[in-house]
Amino acid sequence: YMSPEQCQGEVVCESSDLYSLGCVLYEALSGHPPYSGSNSFQVMTAHVSGTIPTIERSDVLSGLRVVVDTCLQKSPGDRYRDADSLIEDLNLVLHGERLRHAQSSGQRKLASIREKLKEGVSPSCCIGAFVVCLVLVLVTVCNTIPTTRGFEPTQMPHAEAPLIVIEKPEVKRPTVSKPELPKATVFESRHLALWDNAARMPPW
């Protein structure tokens, strides 16, 4: 039932006694001590760095589990400040009222985060976080924009143009009428007949 600080040879205080009392309460409710081992060294190591056990019995009030869990915290600052705070919370559990001093594991984690935020963040951490965010943004942008070599334009569906048949217009050539020769006169007809007869006569 030694507290973690006592196992490490550190200074003990009233909170160390409340840790030992929490071990007794845990064993009374669960039927076995919070930590066990094959030798004393293993048990002491579990008290220093082992996971805080939870009471598995379903008939144990949740408020009482929170009280025991608060007593078994590794750090003295996470336990009850004094015995009066522990007694007050035990009375609240018996009356079914909300605990005033104990905190659940979720509330302790939230309080721890708040304390770290109050302490502030060093400038080097801010610069490092900014550089990491900037690199992530650049990587995301580079992966989003396609490169010229690997980029293939989206081919639009090719629509076949309709076949247009242009009919050649029929060209009508103008009909050229032969000019009518003037009719020969009576004199000309006789003259032509004489020449024709002369051409048919045998030579002398």
N, CA, C and O of each residue as an XYZ file, in Angstrom:
816
protein
N       0.809     -1.214      0.000
C       0.000      0.000      0.000
C       0.850      1.275      0.000
O       0.359      2.357      0.323
N       2.118      1.138     -0.362
C       3.002      2.294     -0.404
C       2.645      3.180     -1.596
O       2.318      2.685     -2.675
N       2.712      4.483     -1.387
C       2.423      5.431     -2.455
C       3.578      5.447     -3.463
O       4.688      5.039     -3.121
N       3.344      5.903     -4.681
C       4.418      5.943     -5.679
C       5.615      6.768     -5.234
O       6.758      6.374     -5.464
N       5.367      7.902     -4.603
C       6.490      8.731     -4.163
C       7.288      8.055     -3.054
O       8.504      8.227     -2.970
N       6.613      7.291     -2.207
C       7.331      6.570     -1.153
C       8.150      5.427     -1.751
O       9.252      5.144     -1.281
N       7.616      4.765     -2.791
C       8.374      3.695     -3.451
C       9.629      4.230     -4.128
O      10.611      3.502     -4.275
N       9.607      5.485     -4.539
C      10.756      6.093     -5.203
C      11.679      6.812     -4.233
O      12.663      7.425     -4.649
N      11.368      6.742     -2.939
C      12.223      7.370     -1.939
C      12.049      8.863     -1.843
O      12.939      9.554     -1.347
N      10.927      9.382     -2.303
C      10.689     10.817     -2.234
C      10.002     11.176     -0.923
O       9.675     10.306     -0.115
N       9.791     12.476     -0.729
C       9.166     12.954      0.504
C       7.683     12.589      0.488
O       6.999     12.781     -0.517
N       7.194     12.063      1.606
C       5.783     11.693      1.719
C       5.036     12.809      2.440
O       5.627     13.609      3.165
N       3.719     12.845      2.223
C       2.893     13.887      2.817
C       1.522     13.296      3.129
O       1.329     12.083      3.049
N       0.582     14.153      3.481
C      -0.767     13.682      3.797
C      -1.403     12.993      2.596
O      -2.165     12.038      2.753
N      -1.093     13.472      1.407
C      -1.632     12.852      0.199
C      -1.144     11.420      0.033
O      -1.837     10.589     -0.554
N       0.051     11.127      0.550
C       0.570      9.753      0.482
C      -0.280      8.813      1.334
O      -0.527      7.670      0.951
N      -0.723      9.303      2.489
C      -1.592      8.481      3.341
C      -2.952      8.254      2.677
O      -3.540      7.182      2.817
N      -3.453      9.268      1.952
C      -4.725      9.098      1.254
C      -4.597      8.069      0.128
O      -5.563      7.376     -0.191
N      -3.398      7.967     -0.479
C      -3.174      6.925     -1.489
C      -3.280      5.546     -0.844
O      -3.941      4.656     -1.379
N      -2.639      5.372      0.285
C      -2.704      4.078      0.981
C      -4.133      3.750      1.392
O      -4.553      2.595      1.316
N      -4.894      4.776      1.834
C      -6.291      4.550      2.187
C      -7.105      4.153      0.950
O      -8.018      3.333      1.036
N      -6.763      4.746     -0.200
C      -7.438      4.367     -1.439
C      -7.183      2.911     -1.800
O      -8.076      2.242     -2.319
N      -5.975      2.408     -1.535
C      -5.680      0.991     -1.781
C      -6.542      0.089     -0.899
O      -7.018     -0.958     -1.338
N      -6.735      0.516      0.365
C      -7.570     -0.271      1.276
C      -9.024     -0.271      0.792
O      -9.681     -1.312      0.801
N      -9.529      0.903      0.367
C     -10.901      0.978     -0.144
C     -11.070      0.122     -1.399
O     -12.095     -0.536     -1.575
N     -10.064      0.136     -2.265
C     -10.141     -0.665     -3.492
C     -10.235     -2.152     -3.162
O     -11.064     -2.864     -3.729
N      -9.391     -2.620     -2.251
C      -9.415     -4.042     -1.890
C     -10.720     -4.418     -1.202
O     -11.227     -5.523     -1.395
N     -11.278     -3.493     -0.386
C     -12.534     -3.796      0.304
C     -13.699     -3.918     -0.679
O     -14.629     -4.692     -0.451
N     -13.648     -3.157     -1.763
C     -14.747     -3.180     -2.732
C     -14.578     -4.245     -3.817
O     -15.569     -4.770     -4.326
N     -13.329     -4.568     -4.175
C     -13.101     -5.517     -5.271
C     -12.717     -6.914     -4.792
O     -12.883     -7.890     -5.523
N     -12.204     -7.010     -3.571
C     -11.806     -8.311     -3.044
C     -10.349     -8.647     -3.268
O      -9.918     -9.741     -2.904
N      -9.562     -7.738     -3.863
C      -8.125     -7.990     -4.079
C      -7.410     -6.641     -4.121
O      -8.032     -5.624     -4.425
N      -6.109     -6.620     -3.819
C      -5.372     -5.357     -3.823
C      -5.273     -4.790     -5.241
O      -5.430     -5.527     -6.214
N      -5.017     -3.504     -5.362
C      -4.965     -2.899     -6.703
C      -3.835     -3.432     -7.572
O      -3.989     -3.523     -8.790
N      -2.706     -3.785     -6.974
C      -1.564     -4.284     -7.739
C      -1.040     -5.554     -7.084
O      -1.096     -5.723     -5.867
N      -0.536     -6.429     -7.923
C       0.028     -7.682     -7.417
C       1.245     -8.039     -8.255
O       1.425     -7.518     -9.356
N       2.078     -8.926     -7.731
C       3.279     -9.365     -8.434
C       3.906    -10.535     -7.715
O       3.512    -10.897     -6.606
N       4.910    -11.130     -8.384
C       5.576    -12.295     -7.787
C       6.514    -11.908     -6.662
O       6.894    -12.762     -5.861
N       6.899    -10.635     -6.580
C       7.769    -10.171     -5.497
C       7.445     -8.716     -5.187
O       6.655     -8.074     -5.878
N       8.072     -8.217     -4.138
C       7.788     -6.848     -3.688
C       8.221     -5.806     -4.714
O       7.586     -4.759     -4.842
N       9.306     -6.089     -5.448
C       9.799     -5.127     -6.435
C       8.769     -4.918     -7.554
O       8.524     -3.787     -7.976
N       8.177     -6.005     -8.024
C       7.161     -5.880     -9.065
C       5.938     -5.110     -8.573
O       5.347     -4.331     -9.321
N       5.564     -5.331     -7.318
C       4.415     -4.608     -6.768
C       4.726     -3.117     -6.658
O       3.881     -2.280     -6.976
N       5.931     -2.786     -6.210
C       6.318     -1.383     -6.094
C       6.383     -0.711     -7.474
O       5.983      0.443     -7.627
N       6.890     -1.439     -8.469
C       6.944     -0.894     -9.834
C       5.547     -0.612    -10.369
O       5.328      0.391    -11.048
N       4.599     -1.498    -10.062
C       3.222     -1.290    -10.503
C       2.609     -0.067     -9.836
O       1.856      0.671    -10.471
N       2.924      0.155     -8.561
C       2.414      1.344     -7.876
C       2.969      2.620     -8.504
O       2.297      3.652     -8.505
N       4.191      2.558     -9.037
C       4.826      3.755     -9.600
C       4.347      4.027    -11.028
O       4.004      5.162    -11.358
N       4.320      2.999    -11.875
C       4.046      3.220    -13.303
C       2.913      2.366    -13.868
O       2.618      2.461    -15.060
N       2.278      1.546    -13.055
C       1.206      0.696    -13.563
C      -0.072      1.468    -13.829
O      -0.292      2.547    -13.278
N      -0.915      0.898    -14.686
C      -2.207      1.515    -14.991
C      -3.125      1.451    -13.773
O      -3.228      0.420    -13.108
N      -3.781      2.559    -13.498
C      -4.684      2.598    -12.345
C      -5.850      1.655    -12.597
O      -6.561      1.823    -13.588
N      -6.072      0.667    -11.734
C      -7.146     -0.305    -11.964
C      -8.513      0.299    -11.662
O      -8.636      1.263    -10.906
N      -9.517     -0.284    -12.261
C     -10.899      0.133    -12.018
C     -11.666     -1.008    -11.353
O     -11.362     -2.182    -11.561
N     -12.641     -0.651    -10.570
C     -13.464     -1.652     -9.884
C     -14.484     -2.204    -10.873
O     -15.267     -1.446    -11.446
N     -14.476     -3.517    -11.076
C     -15.310     -4.143    -12.095
C     -16.719     -4.479    -11.597
O     -17.597     -4.770    -12.409
N     -16.947     -4.448    -10.315
C     -18.257     -4.826     -9.785
C     -19.317     -3.818    -10.208
O     -19.134     -2.609    -10.067
N     -20.432     -4.336    -10.732
C     -21.502     -3.464    -11.215
C     -22.349     -2.884    -10.086
O     -23.055     -1.896    -10.291
N     -22.290     -3.486     -8.892
C     -23.118     -3.002     -7.787
C     -22.447     -1.882     -7.003
O     -23.020     -1.367     -6.043
N     -21.236     -1.502     -7.404
C     -20.541     -0.403     -6.731
C     -20.973      0.909     -7.378
O     -20.976      1.030     -8.603
N     -21.335      1.880     -6.564
C     -21.784      3.167     -7.075
C     -20.687      3.847     -7.891
O     -19.506      3.773     -7.553
N     -21.099      4.507     -8.967
C     -20.122      5.186     -9.827
C     -19.397      6.297     -9.076
O     -18.210      6.527     -9.306
N     -20.108      6.993     -8.174
C     -19.457      8.031     -7.387
C     -18.376      7.477     -6.490
O     -17.337      8.109     -6.302
N     -18.612      6.288     -5.928
C     -17.607      5.664     -5.070
C     -16.395      5.232     -5.896
O     -15.265      5.279     -5.408
N     -16.619      4.819     -7.126
C     -15.488      4.470     -8.001
C     -14.618      5.692     -8.281
O     -13.391      5.598     -8.316
N     -15.269      6.842     -8.479
C     -14.514      8.068     -8.731
C     -13.699      8.454     -7.504
O     -12.570      8.926     -7.637
N     -14.253      8.261     -6.317
C     -13.522      8.572     -5.079
C     -12.274      7.714     -4.964
O     -11.192      8.226     -4.678
N     -12.416      6.408     -5.185
C     -11.260      5.507     -5.095
C     -10.247      5.830     -6.184
O      -9.042      5.819     -5.937
N     -10.734      6.118     -7.392
C      -9.829      6.449     -8.494
C      -9.029      7.707     -8.187
O      -7.854      7.798     -8.543
N      -9.659      8.681     -7.526
C      -8.950      9.903     -7.157
C      -7.871      9.618     -6.123
O      -6.788     10.202     -6.182
N      -8.149      8.739     -5.190
C      -7.147      8.390     -4.172
C      -5.945      7.674     -4.779
O      -4.835      7.801     -4.262
N      -6.142      6.923     -5.867
C      -5.073      6.107     -6.448
C      -4.292      6.821     -7.549
O      -3.534      6.173     -8.270
N      -4.450      8.107     -7.695
C      -3.697      8.832     -8.713
C      -2.200      8.820     -8.410
O      -1.790      8.885     -7.252
N      -1.380      8.735     -9.482
C       0.069      8.642     -9.300
C       0.660      9.931     -8.739
O       1.545      9.899     -7.885
N       0.165     11.057     -9.226
C       0.699     12.335     -8.773
C      -0.047     12.813     -7.534
O      -1.278     12.777     -7.516
N       0.659     13.259     -6.499
C      -0.019     13.742     -5.288
C      -0.961     14.912     -5.567
O      -1.969     15.068     -4.878
N      -0.645     15.735     -6.569
C      -1.494     16.874     -6.875
C      -2.834     16.492     -7.467
O      -3.762     17.301     -7.465
N      -2.957     15.253     -7.984
C      -4.221     14.797     -8.562
C      -5.117     14.100     -7.538
O      -6.247     13.728     -7.856
N      -4.628     13.923     -6.327
C      -5.435     13.256     -5.294
C      -6.195     14.310     -4.477
O      -6.172     15.499     -4.792
N      -6.857     13.846     -3.437
C      -7.528     14.767     -2.514
C      -6.491     15.622     -1.799
O      -5.399     15.157     -1.474
N      -6.846     16.862     -1.563
C      -5.914     17.764     -0.888
C      -5.709     17.381      0.571
O      -4.618     17.527      1.122
N      -6.793     16.882      1.193
C      -6.699     16.485      2.604
C      -7.789     15.468      2.898
O      -8.617     15.159      2.041
N      -7.777     14.954      4.119
C      -8.751     13.937      4.523
C     -10.161     14.509      4.604
O     -11.132     13.795      4.353
N     -10.284     15.785      4.950
C     -11.615     16.386      5.042
C     -12.323     16.379      3.682
O     -13.529     16.143      3.615
N     -11.583     16.636      2.604
C     -12.183     16.610      1.263
C     -12.657     15.207      0.912
O     -13.711     15.035      0.299
N     -11.874     14.204      1.303
C     -12.262     12.816      1.041
C     -13.528     12.447      1.815
O     -14.436     11.823      1.265
N     -13.584     12.830      3.081
C     -14.758     12.505      3.903
C     -16.008     13.201      3.365
O     -17.094     12.622      3.366
N     -15.853     14.438      2.908
C     -17.003     15.165      2.375
C     -17.550     14.484      1.115
O     -18.764     14.373      0.945
N     -16.662     14.033      0.245
C     -17.122     13.349     -0.971
C     -17.773     12.005     -0.647
O     -18.731     11.608     -1.309
N     -17.264     11.307      0.361
C     -17.881     10.032      0.750
C     -19.304     10.255      1.260
O     -20.206      9.474      0.957
N     -19.499     11.313      2.027
C     -20.852     11.626      2.500
C     -21.780     12.003      1.333
O     -22.962     11.657      1.341
N     -21.243     12.709      0.338
C     -22.052     13.060     -0.830
C     -22.453     11.816     -1.614
O     -23.553     11.750     -2.161
N     -21.551     10.819     -1.668
C     -21.880      9.563     -2.351
C     -23.021      8.854     -1.630
O     -23.934      8.332     -2.269
N     -22.969      8.837     -0.299
C     -24.014      8.161      0.476
C     -25.377      8.825      0.290
O     -26.406      8.152      0.354
N     -25.392     10.126      0.063
C     -26.651     10.848     -0.113
C     -27.039     10.980     -1.592
O     -28.041     11.614     -1.923
N     -26.242     10.380     -2.471
C     -26.560     10.426     -3.903
C     -26.392     11.789     -4.531
O     -27.049     12.103     -5.523
N     -25.519     12.602     -3.965
C     -25.303     13.944     -4.500
C     -24.015     14.001     -5.322
O     -23.201     13.077     -5.303
N     -23.859     15.091     -6.029
C     -22.696     15.252     -6.906
C     -21.446     15.509     -6.081
O     -21.472     16.243     -5.093
N     -20.343     14.886     -6.511
C     -19.074     15.046     -5.794
C     -18.564     16.478     -5.936
O     -18.807     17.145     -6.941
N     -17.859     16.928     -4.917
C     -17.389     18.299     -4.896
C     -15.888     18.408     -5.125
O     -15.420     19.415     -5.656
N     -15.134     17.404     -4.740
C     -13.670     17.499     -4.817
C     -13.055     16.516     -5.818
O     -12.065     16.839     -6.474
N     -13.628     15.340     -5.934
C     -13.057     14.333     -6.836
C     -13.395     14.666     -8.282
O     -14.399     15.319     -8.565
N     -12.554     14.215     -9.178
C     -12.753     14.408    -10.605
C     -12.605     13.073    -11.325
O     -11.777     12.236    -10.963
N     -13.426     12.899    -12.348
C     -13.289     11.696    -13.166
C     -12.045     11.812    -14.036
O     -11.422     12.871    -14.119
N     -11.695     10.705    -14.683
C     -10.492     10.708    -15.515
C     -10.615     11.711    -16.663
O      -9.639     12.375    -17.013
N     -11.808     11.823    -17.249
C     -12.005     12.783    -18.334
C     -11.856     14.217    -17.860
O     -11.274     15.044    -18.562
N     -12.375     14.522    -16.675
C     -12.241     15.871    -16.129
C     -10.790     16.192    -15.804
O     -10.349     17.329    -15.976
N     -10.045     15.194    -15.333
C      -8.630     15.427    -15.026
C      -7.828     15.700    -16.294
O      -6.941     16.553    -16.301
N      -8.146     14.967    -17.375
C      -7.442     15.210    -18.635
C      -7.739     16.610    -19.160
O      -6.848     17.296    -19.660
N      -8.999     17.030    -19.043
C      -9.364     18.370    -19.487
C      -8.662     19.436    -18.660
O      -8.205     20.444    -19.199
N      -8.574     19.217    -17.358
C      -7.883     20.172    -16.492
C      -6.398     20.231    -16.820
O      -5.790     21.300    -16.777
N      -5.813     19.076    -17.151
C      -4.396     19.044    -17.515
C      -4.140     19.827    -18.791
O      -3.138     20.533    -18.904
N      -5.048     19.702    -19.751
C      -4.898     20.448    -21.000
C      -5.009     21.948    -20.746
O      -4.265     22.741    -21.322
N      -5.939     22.325    -19.883
C      -6.096     23.745    -19.563
C      -4.848     24.301    -18.896
O      -4.440     25.426    -19.185
N      -4.241     23.528    -18.012
C      -3.022     23.980    -17.344
C      -1.897     24.182    -18.344
O      -1.135     25.144    -18.246
N      -1.793     23.267    -19.313
C      -0.736     23.410    -20.320
C      -0.966     24.634    -21.195
O      -0.018     25.306    -21.602
N      -2.246     24.920    -21.483
C      -2.538     26.104    -22.275
C      -2.240     27.381    -21.500
O      -1.803     28.375    -22.080
N      -2.476     27.355    -20.187
C      -2.172     28.525    -19.368
C      -0.674     28.783    -19.315
O      -0.235     29.933    -19.291
N       0.111     27.708    -19.296
C       1.563     27.867    -19.249
C       2.098     28.501    -20.521
O       3.177     29.092    -20.525
N       1.346     28.376    -21.590
C       1.776     28.961    -22.857
C       2.636     28.007    -23.654
O       3.134     27.004    -23.142
N       2.796     28.343    -24.916
C       3.591     27.541    -25.830
C       4.819     28.334    -26.219
O       4.729     29.533    -26.485
N       5.963     27.679    -26.256
C       7.215     28.350    -26.584
C       7.214     28.798    -28.039
O       6.545     28.181    -28.869
N       7.962     29.877    -28.374
C       8.008     30.343    -29.770
C       8.523     29.290    -30.735
O       8.060     29.207    -31.873
N       9.490     28.473    -30.282
C      10.024     27.440    -31.175
C       8.947     26.439    -31.571
O       8.917     25.974    -32.711
N       8.056     26.105    -30.626
C       6.961     25.184    -30.950
C       6.006     25.812    -31.959
O       5.515     25.137    -32.864
N       5.743     27.121    -31.795
C       4.859     27.804    -32.743
C       5.456     27.813    -34.142
O       4.756     27.576    -35.127
N       6.773     28.093    -34.225
C       7.426     28.120    -35.535
C       7.413     26.738    -36.161
O       7.154     26.592    -37.355
N       7.698     25.713    -35.344
C       7.687     24.350    -35.871
C       6.322     23.936    -36.375
O       6.202     23.309    -37.427
N       5.283     24.292    -35.614
C       3.927     23.954    -36.043
C       3.554     24.689    -37.322
O       2.878     24.135    -38.189
N       4.001     25.954    -37.442
C       3.708     26.720    -38.656
C       4.385     26.109    -39.872
O       3.783     26.018    -40.943
N       5.646     25.687    -39.709
C       6.376     25.073    -40.828
C       5.702     23.782    -41.263
O       5.558     23.524    -42.459
N       5.287     22.966    -40.290
C       4.617     21.702    -40.624
C       3.320     21.962    -41.387
O       3.038     21.293    -42.381
N       2.529     22.934    -40.926
C       1.273     23.260    -41.614
C       1.532     23.768    -43.025
O       0.796     23.437    -43.955
N       2.591     24.583    -43.184
C       2.912     25.113    -44.505
C       3.306     24.005    -45.465
O       2.896     24.008    -46.625
N       4.108     23.051    -44.979
C       4.516     21.922    -45.825
C       3.307     21.094    -46.239
O       3.199     20.679    -47.393
N       2.400     20.855    -45.300
C       1.202     20.075    -45.623
C       0.350     20.778    -46.673
O      -0.199     20.132    -47.566
N       0.238     22.104    -46.567
C      -0.546     22.851    -47.555
C       0.094     22.766    -48.935
O      -0.602     22.580    -49.933
N       1.440     22.905    -48.995
C       2.130     22.833    -50.283
C       1.996     21.464    -50.911
O       1.786     21.352    -52.119
N       2.116     20.414    -50.103
C       1.976     19.055    -50.633
C       0.575     18.835    -51.176
O       0.398     18.226    -52.231
N      -0.422     19.335    -50.450
C      -1.804     19.175    -50.909
C      -2.046     19.903    -52.221
O      -2.710     19.376    -53.114
N      -1.506     21.121    -52.342
C      -1.696     21.896    -53.569
C      -0.998     21.234    -54.745
O      -1.553     21.176    -55.842
N       0.231     20.729    -54.525
C       0.975     20.072    -55.604
C       0.278     18.809    -56.074
O       0.296     18.501    -57.265
N      -0.324     18.089    -55.175
C      -1.031     16.871    -55.566
C      -2.348     17.174    -56.263
O      -2.862     16.350    -57.019
N      -2.893     18.362    -56.006
C      -4.177     18.716    -56.610
C      -4.015     19.199    -58.042
O      -4.825     18.858    -58.904
N      -2.955     20.006    -58.312
C      -2.751     20.559    -59.650
C      -2.101     19.511    -60.531
O      -1.039     19.007    -60.166
N      -2.689     19.144    -61.697
C      -2.089     18.139    -62.575
C      -0.887     18.703    -63.303
O      -0.884     19.876    -63.673
N       0.141     17.883    -63.515
C       1.324     18.289    -64.250
C       1.034     18.309    -65.739
O       0.081     17.685    -66.206
N       1.891     19.056    -66.508
C       1.676     19.175    -67.957
C       1.918     17.861    -68.658
O       1.203     17.519    -69.599
N       2.944     17.097    -68.202
C       3.287     15.860    -68.877
C       2.232     14.788    -68.650
O       1.854     14.074    -69.579
N       1.775     14.683    -67.456
C       0.834     13.611    -67.152
C      -0.617     13.968    -67.374
O      -1.512     13.142    -67.188
N      -0.845     15.228    -67.781
C      -2.238     15.651    -67.921
C      -2.759     15.258    -69.286
O      -2.124     15.566    -70.295
N      -3.845     14.618    -69.345
C      -4.493     14.236    -70.585
C      -5.829     14.956    -70.672
O      -6.699     14.773    -69.821
N      -5.987     15.784    -71.718
C      -7.260     16.522    -71.823
C      -8.417     15.576    -72.032
O      -8.290     14.527    -72.662
N      -9.504     15.959    -71.508
C     -10.710     15.147    -71.647
C     -11.229     15.240    -73.074
O     -11.485     16.331    -73.584
N     -11.380     14.102    -73.700
C     -11.859     14.075    -75.065
C     -13.379     14.186    -75.083
O     -14.099     13.427    -74.434
N     -13.828     15.163    -75.856
C     -15.263     15.348    -75.987
C     -15.797     14.359    -77.013
O     -15.093     14.037    -77.970
N     -16.985     13.883    -76.847
C     -17.556     12.950    -77.823
C     -17.644     13.586    -79.201
O     -18.155     14.695    -79.357
N     -17.129     12.854    -80.218
C     -17.082     13.368    -81.585
C     -18.426     13.132    -82.274
O     -18.914     12.006    -82.368
N     -18.989     14.207    -82.741
C     -20.271     14.108    -83.442
C     -20.010     14.148    -84.939
O     -19.380     15.083    -85.434
N     -20.483     13.154    -85.656
C     -20.288     13.091    -87.093
C     -21.158     14.142    -87.784
O     -22.354     14.274    -87.524
N     -20.490     14.888    -88.686
C     -21.218     15.924    -89.415
C     -22.128     15.280    -90.450
O     -21.729     14.300    -91.079
N     -23.313     15.786    -90.645
C     -24.230     15.210    -91.646
C     -23.690     15.405    -93.057
O     -23.122     16.447    -93.385
N     -23.879     14.377    -93.885
C     -23.414     14.413    -95.267
C     -24.375     15.265    -96.101
O     -25.567     14.979    -96.209
N     -23.816     16.301    -96.671
C     -24.618     17.227    -97.480
C     -24.304     16.980    -98.954
O     -23.153     17.120    -99.368
N     -25.292     16.621    -99.737
C     -25.137     16.374   -101.177
C     -25.559     17.631   -101.927
O     -26.699     18.087   -101.836
N     -24.606     18.170   -102.665
C     -24.883     19.382   -103.452
C     -25.130     18.970   -104.901
O     -24.220     18.473   -105.565
N     -26.298     19.162   -105.375
C     -26.648     18.809   -106.750
C     -26.232     19.932   -107.699
O     -26.501     21.112   -107.474
N     -25.558     19.500   -108.781
C     -25.104     20.464   -109.775
C     -26.292     20.931   -110.609
O     -26.993     20.117   -111.211
N     -26.508     22.197   -110.642
C     -27.669     22.678   -111.414
C     -27.496     22.416   -112.912
O     -26.404     22.557   -113.462
N     -28.558     22.046   -113.531
C     -28.544     21.756   -114.976
C     -28.514     23.069   -115.760
O     -29.396     23.921   -115.655
N     -27.456     23.179   -116.544
C     -27.283     24.403   -117.339
C     -27.881     24.175   -118.727
O     -27.454     23.273   -119.448
N     -28.810     24.941   -119.078
C     -29.445     24.844   -120.394
C     -28.718     25.743   -121.383
O     -28.668     26.967   -121.258
N     -28.159     25.058   -122.373
C     -27.453     25.816   -123.401
C     -28.464     26.464   -124.361
O     -29.465     25.843   -124.720
N     -28.208     27.669   -124.759
C     -29.144     28.333   -125.699
C     -29.086     27.698   -127.088
O     -28.006     27.391   -127.593
N     -30.201     27.513   -127.671
C     -30.296     26.931   -129.024
C     -30.007     28.007   -130.067
O     -30.681     29.033   -130.163
N     -28.961     27.708   -130.843
C     -28.567     28.681   -131.882
C     -29.223     28.268   -133.199
O     -28.924     27.208   -133.747
N     -30.042     29.045   -133.655
C     -30.739     28.747   -134.931
C     -29.891     29.205   -136.115
O     -29.304     30.287   -136.107
N     -29.847     28.351   -137.125
C     -29.089     28.698   -138.342
C     -29.796     29.820   -139.105
O     -31.011     29.819   -139.305
N     -28.992     30.740   -139.503
C     -29.625     31.845   -140.255
C     -30.150     31.359   -141.616
O     -29.494     30.583   -142.311
N     -31.255     31.800   -141.947
C     -31.853     31.440   -143.240
C     -31.207     32.253   -144.368
O     -31.127     33.481   -144.339
N     -30.748     31.478   -145.367
C     -30.119     32.140   -146.510
C     -31.201     32.800   -147.375
O     -32.303     32.275   -147.535
N     -30.869     33.899   -147.894
C     -31.873     34.557   -148.754
C     -32.125     33.745   -150.033
O     -31.198     33.174   -150.608
N     -33.324     33.705   -150.447
C     -33.691     32.966   -151.652
C     -33.123     33.650   -152.909
O     -33.136     34.869   -153.074
N     -32.628     32.764   -153.768
C     -32.045     33.309   -155.013
C     -33.144     33.887   -155.922
O     -34.273     33.400   -155.989
N     -32.749     34.910   -156.586
C     -33.700     35.533   -157.517
C     -33.781     34.721   -158.797
O     -33.035     33.756   -158.965
N     -34.677     35.098   -159.702
C     -34.870     34.345   -160.961
C     -33.643     34.459   -161.829
O     -33.242     33.506   -162.497
N     -33.048     35.643   -161.813
C     -31.857     35.847   -162.622
C     -30.717     35.001   -162.114
O     -29.995     34.358   -162.875
N     -30.577     35.023   -160.782
C     -29.489     34.245   -160.202
C     -29.722     32.775   -160.439
O     -28.760     32.040   -160.668
N     -30.938     32.318   -160.397
C     -31.223     30.896   -160.606
C     -30.851     30.485   -162.013
O     -30.280     29.413   -162.212
N     -31.162     31.311   -162.986
C     -30.816     31.005   -164.359
C     -29.307     31.009   -164.556
O     -28.749     30.159   -165.250
N     -28.677     31.966   -163.942
C     -27.232     32.057   -164.079
C     -26.568     30.821   -163.492
O     -25.615     30.288   -164.060
N     -27.074     30.372   -162.358
C     -26.504     29.177   -161.732
C     -26.775     27.950   -162.571
O     -25.935     27.052   -162.635
N     -27.915     27.888   -163.209
C     -28.233     26.735   -164.056
C     -27.310     26.685   -165.250
O     -26.884     25.600   -165.644
N     -26.982     27.833   -165.846
C     -26.058     27.861   -166.977
C     -24.688     27.370   -166.543
O     -24.046     26.605   -167.262
N     -24.254     27.787   -165.421
C     -22.945     27.356   -164.933
C     -22.971     25.873   -164.646
O     -21.970     25.186   -164.850
N     -24.038     25.395   -164.201
C     -24.123     23.969   -163.902
C     -24.103     23.166   -165.187
O     -23.459     22.118   -165.238
N     -24.785     23.620   -166.226
C     -24.793     22.920   -167.500
C     -23.440     22.976   -168.152
O     -22.987     22.017   -168.776
N     -22.797     24.123   -167.997
C     -21.463     24.269   -168.581
C     -20.483     23.332   -167.925
O     -19.575     22.801   -168.564
N     -20.682     23.139   -166.643
C     -19.753     22.239   -165.939
C     -19.961     20.811   -166.352
O     -19.038     20.007   -166.223
N     -21.125     20.452   -166.842
C     -21.414     19.073   -167.222
C     -21.032     18.781   -168.687
O     -20.918     17.613   -169.061
N     -20.834     19.810   -169.517
C     -20.502     19.595   -170.933
C     -19.101     19.039   -171.039
O     -18.223     19.411   -170.261
N     -18.872     18.109   -172.037
C     -17.544     17.537   -172.232
C     -16.590     18.590   -172.758
O     -16.998     19.550   -173.410
N     -15.342     18.401   -172.471
C     -14.372     19.363   -172.967
C     -14.255     19.261   -174.498
O     -14.595     18.246   -175.106
N     -13.780     20.313   -175.065
C     -13.595     20.351   -176.516
C     -12.469     19.458   -176.916
O     -12.156     19.353   -178.102
